[in-house]
Amino acid sequence: METGEKGVKFDVQKIREQFPILNREVNGKQLVYFDNAATTQKPQRVIDAVKNYYEFENANVHRGIHYLSELATDKYEDSRVKVQKFLNAKESSEIVFTRGTTEGINLLSVSLCRDDFFKEGDEIIISNMEHHSNIVPWQLIAKRTGIKLKVVPITDAGELDFDAYKNLFSSKTKFVSLVHVSNTLGTINPVKEAIKIAHENDVPVLIDGAQATAHFPLDVQDLDCDFYVFSGHKTFGPTGIGALYGKKEFLEKLPPYQGGGEMIRDVTFEKTTYEGTPLKFEAGTPNIAGSIALGEALDFLSGLDREEVETHENELLKYATQKISEIKKVRIIGTAPNKSAVISFVVDGIHHYDIGTMMDTYGIALRTGHHCTQPIMARYGVTGTARASFALYNTKEEIDNFIDALNKIIKMFS
Ligand code: PMP
């Protein structure tokens, strides 16, 4: 994997040139893409990796002994190593390819359930700022196991209430699952500290990294999380691919999620034995092109100076926050001091859908609604927000366009 070029000045125009979609127009206007928390755009090299696979390398993995099958298998397994390095996991066998964050959490909850990890009355700690994909899978297994969800409240600014978190632990606490960066509030949670507290209580932790991977470097060994999940499509890679990291001692012990080809050693009608980790969790033909292109996306990111990327995104956040705060009718939801480049907001007297629809006429892509975080909406007493979320290719000029458009929309509605 390429290493980031430290000290090389971050050049946003050079980055933009690598993303063909950023050149297009929408509704007759130059596209301003501020929906990066939903999915990021893809650089040409990622698009080429998908095309190249189908054009020159297509074969099934782990099965054939012919040239193409071995090539596809090598590239698939190389990508696993790229994910391992990207997360700084100890071993590549700790990386399971999934469809994305959602599947990673479902895989884990179902496997834990099958392992009889939970017993009736056990408790799982999550927080009020989880994405639905870190709530519903636990509710699904709660029905079967009789476990209860305990929810860490959030402060008015949108931070985890840490005292409340500590107080939720009891002898019944069996698992913690927390979001690293909130897709709605932008809050970057102090997960390392949260993991330490859970471990002091002998409780393993899963971190939902869906909104972290595109924005800052990760080190699962330093965090000491037991599991980490993320999505390729939010990390400049394709849709339908992501990964679950799990400490080896857990993955080795856990039973499979799905059954089928690729994940077995021997099958008879009486008894089936499984592959070791990670293959026992990857039943059926995987997303081979997706995993190879994900590796390419991680190479793209790792080839940049990540500190420069963070600085650029923080400047965008600061600039946009300041500009939007100058508009009287706007209220930002999520004002934690440690934030990723996400601004959720409501405007007095204008429905968020109207803002999104009007923005679209200016070629500006925002997200509106509850962002799959209805408990956050309930916490702040709103039905939805408009959300601008930035990535490394966004610019201050785009923010100026957005603020201009917002002022026009507010004027039009008043
Ligand atoms: N968690 C968070 C924090 C997210 O932002 C998202 C996507 N919006 C998910 C989980 C689910 O990701 P995916 O749809 O890629 O599985």
mmCIF file of C-alpha atoms in Angstrom, residues 85-403:
data_model
loop_
_atom_site.group_PDB
_atom_site.id
_atom_site.type_symbol
_atom_site.label_atom_id
_atom_site.label_comp_id
_atom_site.label_asym_id
_atom_site.label_seq_id
_atom_site.Cartn_x
_atom_site.Cartn_y
_atom_site.Cartn_z
ATOM 1 C CA LYS A 85 -3.402 -2.191 7.091
ATOM 2 C CA PHE A 86 -5.981 0.572 6.759
ATOM 3 C CA LEU A 87 -7.443 -0.339 10.162
ATOM 4 C CA ASN A 88 -4.071 -1.400 11.556
ATOM 5 C CA ALA A 89 -5.433 -4.818 12.520
ATOM 6 C CA LYS A 90 -2.895 -7.376 13.673
ATOM 7 C CA GLU A 91 -3.757 -10.020 11.079
ATOM 8 C CA SER A 92 -5.660 -10.158 7.801
ATOM 9 C CA SER A 93 -7.681 -13.098 9.158
ATOM 10 C CA GLU A 94 -9.333 -10.554 11.459
ATOM 11 C CA ILE A 95 -10.971 -8.893 8.423
ATOM 12 C CA VAL A 96 -14.287 -10.273 7.166
ATOM 13 C CA PHE A 97 -15.700 -8.843 3.939
ATOM 14 C CA THR A 98 -19.354 -7.838 4.261
ATOM 15 C CA ARG A 99 -21.888 -5.869 2.237
ATOM 16 C CA GLY A 100 -21.236 -2.903 4.507
ATOM 17 C CA THR A 101 -21.736 -1.583 8.025
ATOM 18 C CA THR A 102 -25.305 -2.856 8.281
ATOM 19 C CA GLU A 103 -24.375 -6.397 7.346
ATOM 20 C CA GLY A 104 -21.365 -6.308 9.690
ATOM 21 C CA ILE A 105 -23.586 -5.504 12.673
ATOM 22 C CA ASN A 106 -26.210 -8.073 11.659
ATOM 23 C CA LEU A 107 -23.533 -10.722 11.179
ATOM 24 C CA LEU A 108 -22.148 -10.084 14.619
ATOM 25 C CA SER A 109 -25.478 -9.905 16.441
ATOM 26 C CA VAL A 110 -26.676 -13.159 14.854
ATOM 27 C CA SER A 111 -23.391 -14.989 15.472
ATOM 28 C CA LEU A 112 -23.296 -13.877 19.108
ATOM 29 C CA CYS A 113 -26.864 -15.047 19.463
ATOM 30 C CA ARG A 114 -26.059 -18.474 17.927
ATOM 31 C CA ASP A 115 -23.090 -18.786 20.252
ATOM 32 C CA ASP A 116 -25.481 -18.420 23.227
ATOM 33 C CA PHE A 117 -23.394 -15.416 24.193
ATOM 34 C CA PHE A 118 -26.494 -13.741 25.655
ATOM 35 C CA LYS A 119 -28.887 -15.066 28.239
ATOM 36 C CA GLU A 120 -32.237 -13.703 29.320
ATOM 37 C CA GLY A 121 -31.923 -10.443 31.260
ATOM 38 C CA ASP A 122 -28.490 -9.529 29.823
ATOM 39 C CA GLU A 123 -28.037 -5.929 28.751
ATOM 40 C CA ILE A 124 -26.480 -4.240 25.729
ATOM 41 C CA ILE A 125 -25.413 -0.612 25.900
ATOM 42 C CA ILE A 126 -25.969 1.527 22.792
ATOM 43 C CA SER A 127 -26.510 5.286 22.570
ATOM 44 C CA ASN A 128 -29.206 7.759 21.640
ATOM 45 C CA MET A 129 -27.186 8.774 18.568
ATOM 46 C CA GLU A 130 -26.994 5.378 16.856
ATOM 47 C CA HIS A 131 -27.939 4.862 13.228
ATOM 48 C CA HIS A 132 -30.920 2.495 12.910
ATOM 49 C CA SER A 133 -28.478 -0.175 11.759
ATOM 50 C CA ASN A 134 -26.967 -0.193 15.256
ATOM 51 C CA ILE A 135 -30.367 -0.383 16.952
ATOM 52 C CA VAL A 136 -32.631 -2.698 14.958
ATOM 53 C CA PRO A 137 -30.288 -5.747 14.707
ATOM 54 C CA TRP A 138 -30.049 -5.763 18.508
ATOM 55 C CA GLN A 139 -33.821 -5.428 18.821
ATOM 56 C CA LEU A 140 -34.238 -8.369 16.450
ATOM 57 C CA ILE A 141 -32.118 -10.642 18.610
ATOM 58 C CA ALA A 142 -33.608 -9.181 21.815
ATOM 59 C CA LYS A 143 -36.894 -10.873 20.916
ATOM 60 C CA ARG A 144 -35.175 -14.260 20.786
ATOM 61 C CA THR A 145 -32.746 -13.886 23.681
ATOM 62 C CA GLY A 146 -34.630 -11.706 26.161
ATOM 63 C CA ILE A 147 -31.811 -9.152 26.316
ATOM 64 C CA LYS A 148 -32.480 -5.484 27.049
ATOM 65 C CA LEU A 149 -31.112 -2.348 25.403
ATOM 66 C CA LYS A 150 -29.710 0.370 27.660
ATOM 67 C CA VAL A 151 -29.334 3.728 25.958
ATOM 68 C CA VAL A 152 -26.666 6.348 26.724
ATOM 69 C CA PRO A 153 -28.349 9.776 26.630
ATOM 70 C CA ILE A 154 -26.867 12.687 24.686
ATOM 71 C CA THR A 155 -26.322 16.264 25.813
ATOM 72 C CA ASP A 156 -27.898 19.317 24.154
ATOM 73 C CA ALA A 157 -24.692 19.846 22.157
ATOM 74 C CA GLY A 158 -24.871 16.257 20.900
ATOM 75 C CA GLU A 159 -22.212 14.541 22.979
ATOM 76 C CA LEU A 160 -22.486 11.240 24.806
ATOM 77 C CA ASP A 161 -23.315 11.775 28.479
ATOM 78 C CA PHE A 162 -20.268 9.990 29.842
ATOM 79 C CA ASP A 163 -21.359 9.925 33.488
ATOM 80 C CA ALA A 164 -24.601 8.301 32.433
ATOM 81 C CA TYR A 165 -22.616 5.847 30.297
ATOM 82 C CA LYS A 166 -20.502 4.751 33.263
ATOM 83 C CA ASN A 167 -23.608 4.373 35.400
ATOM 84 C CA LEU A 168 -25.285 2.058 32.894
ATOM 85 C CA PHE A 169 -22.811 -0.747 33.603
ATOM 86 C CA SER A 170 -23.966 -3.498 35.933
ATOM 87 C CA SER A 171 -23.336 -7.205 36.342
ATOM 88 C CA LYS A 172 -25.941 -7.711 33.586
ATOM 89 C CA THR A 173 -24.034 -5.693 30.949
ATOM 90 C CA LYS A 174 -22.862 -8.072 28.241
ATOM 91 C CA PHE A 175 -22.002 -5.933 25.227
ATOM 92 C CA VAL A 176 -21.456 -2.320 24.120
ATOM 93 C CA SER A 177 -22.069 -1.044 20.587
ATOM 94 C CA LEU A 178 -21.373 2.615 19.827
ATOM 95 C CA VAL A 179 -21.078 4.863 16.824
ATOM 96 C CA HIS A 180 -17.661 6.420 16.209
ATOM 97 C CA VAL A 181 -18.941 9.490 14.329
ATOM 98 C CA SER A 182 -22.619 10.430 14.226
ATOM 99 C CA ASN A 183 -23.961 10.730 10.669
ATOM 100 C CA THR A 184 -26.526 13.272 11.846
ATOM 101 C CA LEU A 185 -24.774 15.319 14.532
ATOM 102 C CA GLY A 186 -21.213 14.955 13.270
ATOM 103 C CA THR A 187 -20.017 14.272 16.826
ATOM 104 C CA ILE A 188 -16.759 12.338 17.032
ATOM 105 C CA ASN A 189 -17.211 10.184 20.099
ATOM 106 C CA PRO A 190 -14.323 9.502 22.507
ATOM 107 C CA VAL A 191 -14.572 5.811 21.722
ATOM 108 C CA LYS A 192 -11.135 4.912 23.080
ATOM 109 C CA GLU A 193 -12.221 6.080 26.522
ATOM 110 C CA ALA A 194 -15.611 4.358 26.158
ATOM 111 C CA ILE A 195 -13.871 1.083 25.228
ATOM 112 C CA LYS A 196 -11.543 1.365 28.220
ATOM 113 C CA ILE A 197 -14.492 1.767 30.581
ATOM 114 C CA ALA A 198 -16.287 -1.214 29.002
ATOM 115 C CA HIS A 199 -13.167 -3.370 29.303
ATOM 116 C CA GLU A 200 -12.786 -2.421 32.979
ATOM 117 C CA ASN A 201 -16.224 -4.013 33.274
ATOM 118 C CA ASP A 202 -15.164 -7.052 31.185
ATOM 119 C CA VAL A 203 -17.517 -6.098 28.382
ATOM 120 C CA PRO A 204 -16.548 -6.327 24.672
ATOM 121 C CA VAL A 205 -17.218 -3.417 22.324
ATOM 122 C CA LEU A 206 -18.267 -2.958 18.695
ATOM 123 C CA ILE A 207 -17.622 0.408 17.035
ATOM 124 C CA ASP A 208 -19.687 1.551 14.035
ATOM 125 C CA GLY A 209 -17.101 3.330 11.914
ATOM 126 C CA ALA A 210 -19.336 4.111 8.912
ATOM 127 C CA GLN A 211 -18.704 7.856 9.200
ATOM 128 C CA ALA A 212 -15.100 7.700 10.383
ATOM 129 C CA THR A 213 -13.125 5.904 7.669
ATOM 130 C CA ALA A 214 -13.261 8.676 5.033
ATOM 131 C CA HIS A 215 -12.168 11.367 7.443
ATOM 132 C CA PHE A 216 -9.333 10.334 9.734
ATOM 133 C CA PRO A 217 -6.838 7.460 10.149
ATOM 134 C CA LEU A 218 -7.886 4.489 12.232
ATOM 135 C CA ASP A 219 -6.017 2.135 14.497
ATOM 136 C CA VAL A 220 -8.123 -0.672 15.925
ATOM 137 C CA GLN A 221 -5.229 -1.912 18.044
ATOM 138 C CA ASP A 222 -4.794 1.478 19.656
ATOM 139 C CA LEU A 223 -8.557 1.837 20.190
ATOM 140 C CA ASP A 224 -8.557 -1.730 21.512
ATOM 141 C CA CYS A 225 -12.110 -2.262 20.198
ATOM 142 C CA ASP A 226 -13.163 -5.882 19.888
ATOM 143 C CA PHE A 227 -15.066 -5.284 16.636
ATOM 144 C CA TYR A 228 -15.146 -2.455 14.082
ATOM 145 C CA VAL A 229 -17.408 -2.135 11.035
ATOM 146 C CA PHE A 230 -17.404 0.185 8.029
ATOM 147 C CA SER A 231 -18.776 0.602 4.491
ATOM 148 C CA GLY A 232 -16.715 0.850 1.313
ATOM 149 C CA HIS A 233 -19.136 3.236 -0.393
ATOM 150 C CA LYS A 234 -18.638 5.864 2.334
ATOM 151 C CA THR A 235 -14.878 5.530 1.875
ATOM 152 C CA PHE A 236 -14.620 6.346 -1.878
ATOM 153 C CA GLY A 237 -15.171 2.671 -2.766
ATOM 154 C CA PRO A 238 -18.102 0.843 -4.393
ATOM 155 C CA THR A 239 -21.464 0.009 -2.859
ATOM 156 C CA GLY A 240 -22.155 -3.517 -1.620
ATOM 157 C CA ILE A 241 -18.785 -3.999 0.045
ATOM 158 C CA GLY A 242 -17.460 -3.280 3.528
ATOM 159 C CA ALA A 243 -15.690 -5.038 6.324
ATOM 160 C CA LEU A 244 -16.027 -6.291 9.846
ATOM 161 C CA TYR A 245 -12.882 -6.309 11.943
ATOM 162 C CA GLY A 246 -12.935 -8.657 14.918
ATOM 163 C CA LYS A 247 -10.235 -9.686 17.348
ATOM 164 C CA LYS A 248 -9.065 -13.146 16.393
ATOM 165 C CA GLU A 249 -10.005 -14.736 19.697
ATOM 166 C CA PHE A 250 -13.641 -13.685 19.160
ATOM 167 C CA LEU A 251 -13.882 -14.535 15.458
ATOM 168 C CA GLU A 252 -12.361 -17.965 15.978
ATOM 169 C CA LYS A 253 -14.951 -18.769 18.593
ATOM 170 C CA LEU A 254 -18.044 -17.372 16.886
ATOM 171 C CA PRO A 255 -20.241 -19.612 14.701
ATOM 172 C CA PRO A 256 -20.963 -18.718 11.041
ATOM 173 C CA TYR A 257 -23.582 -16.173 10.013
ATOM 174 C CA GLN A 258 -24.727 -17.768 6.750
ATOM 175 C CA GLY A 259 -24.205 -21.282 5.458
ATOM 176 C CA GLY A 260 -23.250 -22.330 1.944
ATOM 177 C CA GLY A 261 -20.251 -22.702 -0.318
ATOM 178 C CA GLU A 262 -16.808 -21.275 0.503
ATOM 179 C CA MET A 263 -17.334 -21.414 4.268
ATOM 180 C CA ILE A 264 -17.117 -25.192 4.781
ATOM 181 C CA ARG A 265 -14.361 -27.788 5.099
ATOM 182 C CA ASP A 266 -16.447 -30.969 4.880
ATOM 183 C CA VAL A 267 -20.127 -31.528 4.431
ATOM 184 C CA THR A 268 -22.050 -34.739 5.066
ATOM 185 C CA PHE A 269 -25.721 -35.095 5.926
ATOM 186 C CA GLU A 270 -24.701 -35.955 9.457
ATOM 187 C CA LYS A 271 -22.146 -33.248 10.165
ATOM 188 C CA THR A 272 -20.524 -30.200 8.598
ATOM 189 C CA THR A 273 -17.215 -28.633 9.571
ATOM 190 C CA TYR A 274 -16.366 -25.047 8.786
ATOM 191 C CA GLU A 275 -13.426 -23.118 7.422
ATOM 192 C CA GLY A 276 -11.453 -20.990 9.857
ATOM 193 C CA THR A 277 -11.923 -17.250 10.143
ATOM 194 C CA PRO A 278 -12.512 -15.169 8.028
ATOM 195 C CA LEU A 279 -13.800 -17.585 5.346
ATOM 196 C CA LYS A 280 -16.356 -19.212 7.641
ATOM 197 C CA PHE A 281 -18.162 -15.826 7.660
ATOM 198 C CA GLU A 282 -18.070 -15.392 3.868
ATOM 199 C CA ALA A 283 -20.593 -17.911 2.539
ATOM 200 C CA GLY A 284 -21.255 -17.932 -1.198
ATOM 201 C CA THR A 285 -19.582 -16.017 -3.998
ATOM 202 C CA PRO A 286 -18.483 -12.688 -2.544
ATOM 203 C CA ASN A 287 -18.428 -9.221 -4.127
ATOM 204 C CA ILE A 288 -15.053 -9.798 -5.774
ATOM 205 C CA ALA A 289 -14.963 -6.664 -7.953
ATOM 206 C CA GLY A 290 -16.176 -4.626 -4.995
ATOM 207 C CA SER A 291 -13.507 -5.854 -2.639
ATOM 208 C CA ILE A 292 -10.738 -5.259 -5.196
ATOM 209 C CA ALA A 293 -12.035 -1.736 -5.856
ATOM 210 C CA LEU A 294 -12.328 -1.126 -2.111
ATOM 211 C CA GLY A 295 -8.619 -1.920 -1.864
ATOM 212 C CA GLU A 296 -8.039 0.672 -4.593
ATOM 213 C CA ALA A 297 -10.083 3.256 -2.657
ATOM 214 C CA LEU A 298 -8.046 2.616 0.482
ATOM 215 C CA ASP A 299 -4.845 2.991 -1.567
ATOM 216 C CA PHE A 300 -6.184 6.315 -2.836
ATOM 217 C CA LEU A 301 -6.827 7.542 0.722
ATOM 218 C CA SER A 302 -3.601 6.176 2.147
ATOM 219 C CA GLY A 303 -1.696 7.891 -0.670
ATOM 220 C CA LEU A 304 -2.792 11.266 0.700
ATOM 221 C CA ASP A 305 -1.404 13.096 3.684
ATOM 222 C CA ARG A 306 -4.268 12.321 6.056
ATOM 223 C CA GLU A 307 -3.395 15.215 8.365
ATOM 224 C CA GLU A 308 -3.771 17.610 5.438
ATOM 225 C CA VAL A 309 -7.097 16.001 4.569
ATOM 226 C CA GLU A 310 -8.322 16.470 8.127
ATOM 227 C CA THR A 311 -7.163 20.072 8.196
ATOM 228 C CA HIS A 312 -8.957 20.785 4.919
ATOM 229 C CA GLU A 313 -12.205 19.206 6.119
ATOM 230 C CA ASN A 314 -12.006 21.001 9.468
ATOM 231 C CA GLU A 315 -11.592 24.303 7.633
ATOM 232 C CA LEU A 316 -14.659 23.525 5.524
ATOM 233 C CA LEU A 317 -16.642 22.691 8.661
ATOM 234 C CA LYS A 318 -15.528 25.850 10.464
ATOM 235 C CA TYR A 319 -16.219 28.051 7.447
ATOM 236 C CA ALA A 320 -19.662 26.580 6.775
ATOM 237 C CA THR A 321 -20.626 26.640 10.469
ATOM 238 C CA GLN A 322 -19.693 30.296 10.738
ATOM 239 C CA LYS A 323 -21.526 31.261 7.537
ATOM 240 C CA ILE A 324 -24.678 29.330 8.386
ATOM 241 C CA SER A 325 -24.715 30.664 11.969
ATOM 242 C CA GLU A 326 -24.956 34.188 10.545
ATOM 243 C CA ILE A 327 -28.369 33.334 9.085
ATOM 244 C CA LYS A 328 -30.973 34.243 11.686
ATOM 245 C CA LYS A 329 -33.630 31.595 11.061
ATOM 246 C CA VAL A 330 -31.224 28.653 11.065
ATOM 247 C CA ARG A 331 -30.570 26.329 14.009
ATOM 248 C CA ILE A 332 -27.747 23.797 13.853
ATOM 249 C CA ILE A 333 -28.510 20.417 15.443
ATOM 250 C CA GLY A 334 -25.237 19.032 16.789
ATOM 251 C CA THR A 335 -22.731 21.527 18.123
ATOM 252 C CA ALA A 336 -20.163 19.285 19.844
ATOM 253 C CA PRO A 337 -16.653 20.784 19.921
ATOM 254 C CA ASN A 338 -15.175 17.652 18.367
ATOM 255 C CA LYS A 339 -17.077 17.267 15.115
ATOM 256 C CA SER A 340 -16.627 15.711 11.721
ATOM 257 C CA ALA A 341 -17.623 17.722 8.622
ATOM 258 C CA VAL A 342 -21.401 17.356 8.969
ATOM 259 C CA ILE A 343 -23.917 20.163 9.513
ATOM 260 C CA SER A 344 -27.522 19.251 10.259
ATOM 261 C CA PHE A 345 -29.846 22.215 10.455
ATOM 262 C CA VAL A 346 -33.447 23.315 10.624
ATOM 263 C CA VAL A 347 -34.856 26.596 9.339
ATOM 264 C CA ASP A 348 -37.725 28.313 11.132
ATOM 265 C CA GLY A 349 -40.926 28.021 9.144
ATOM 266 C CA ILE A 350 -39.496 25.990 6.234
ATOM 267 C CA HIS A 351 -39.832 22.231 6.002
ATOM 268 C CA HIS A 352 -36.537 20.408 5.449
ATOM 269 C CA TYR A 353 -37.940 18.727 2.313
ATOM 270 C CA ASP A 354 -38.609 22.136 0.783
ATOM 271 C CA ILE A 355 -35.021 23.143 1.500
ATOM 272 C CA GLY A 356 -33.700 19.951 -0.090
ATOM 273 C CA THR A 357 -35.959 20.281 -3.136
ATOM 274 C CA MET A 358 -35.074 23.933 -3.689
ATOM 275 C CA MET A 359 -31.358 23.249 -3.186
ATOM 276 C CA ASP A 360 -31.588 20.609 -5.897
ATOM 277 C CA THR A 361 -32.775 23.232 -8.378
ATOM 278 C CA TYR A 362 -29.455 24.979 -7.728
ATOM 279 C CA GLY A 363 -27.550 21.747 -8.377
ATOM 280 C CA ILE A 364 -26.783 21.339 -4.661
ATOM 281 C CA ALA A 365 -27.190 17.828 -3.239
ATOM 282 C CA LEU A 366 -28.187 17.857 0.442
ATOM 283 C CA ARG A 367 -29.895 15.140 2.450
ATOM 284 C CA THR A 368 -33.151 15.776 4.258
ATOM 285 C CA GLY A 369 -35.195 13.718 6.688
ATOM 286 C CA HIS A 370 -34.325 11.703 9.772
ATOM 287 C CA HIS A 371 -31.081 10.257 8.350
ATOM 288 C CA CYS A 372 -31.959 6.794 9.775
ATOM 289 C CA THR A 373 -31.605 8.251 13.262
ATOM 290 C CA GLN A 374 -35.186 8.786 14.431
ATOM 291 C CA PRO A 375 -34.194 8.672 18.141
ATOM 292 C CA ILE A 376 -31.976 11.732 17.515
ATOM 293 C CA MET A 377 -34.930 13.538 15.939
ATOM 294 C CA ALA A 378 -37.049 12.678 18.988
ATOM 295 C CA ARG A 379 -34.262 13.901 21.312
ATOM 296 C CA TYR A 380 -34.221 17.334 19.644
ATOM 297 C CA GLY A 381 -37.973 17.529 19.039
ATOM 298 C CA VAL A 382 -37.749 17.782 15.243
ATOM 299 C CA THR A 383 -39.172 15.586 12.495
ATOM 300 C CA GLY A 384 -36.120 15.921 10.306
ATOM 301 C CA THR A 385 -33.240 18.165 9.342
ATOM 302 C CA ALA A 386 -31.420 19.266 6.228
ATOM 303 C CA ARG A 387 -27.860 17.974 6.258
ATOM 304 C CA ALA A 388 -24.752 19.142 4.443
ATOM 305 C CA SER A 389 -21.870 16.690 4.765
ATOM 306 C CA PHE A 390 -18.466 17.393 3.273
ATOM 307 C CA ALA A 391 -15.647 15.282 1.894
ATOM 308 C CA LEU A 392 -12.047 15.982 0.986
ATOM 309 C CA TYR A 393 -12.959 17.197 -2.538
ATOM 310 C CA ASN A 394 -15.342 19.948 -1.391
ATOM 311 C CA THR A 395 -14.371 23.615 -1.472
ATOM 312 C CA LYS A 396 -15.149 26.922 0.229
ATOM 313 C CA GLU A 397 -16.546 28.194 -3.092
ATOM 314 C CA GLU A 398 -19.108 25.395 -2.998
ATOM 315 C CA ILE A 399 -20.018 26.438 0.541
ATOM 316 C CA ASP A 400 -20.462 30.031 -0.692
ATOM 317 C CA ASN A 401 -22.863 28.731 -3.382
ATOM 318 C CA PHE A 402 -24.777 26.770 -0.779
ATOM 319 C CA ILE A 403 -25.068 29.729 1.617
#
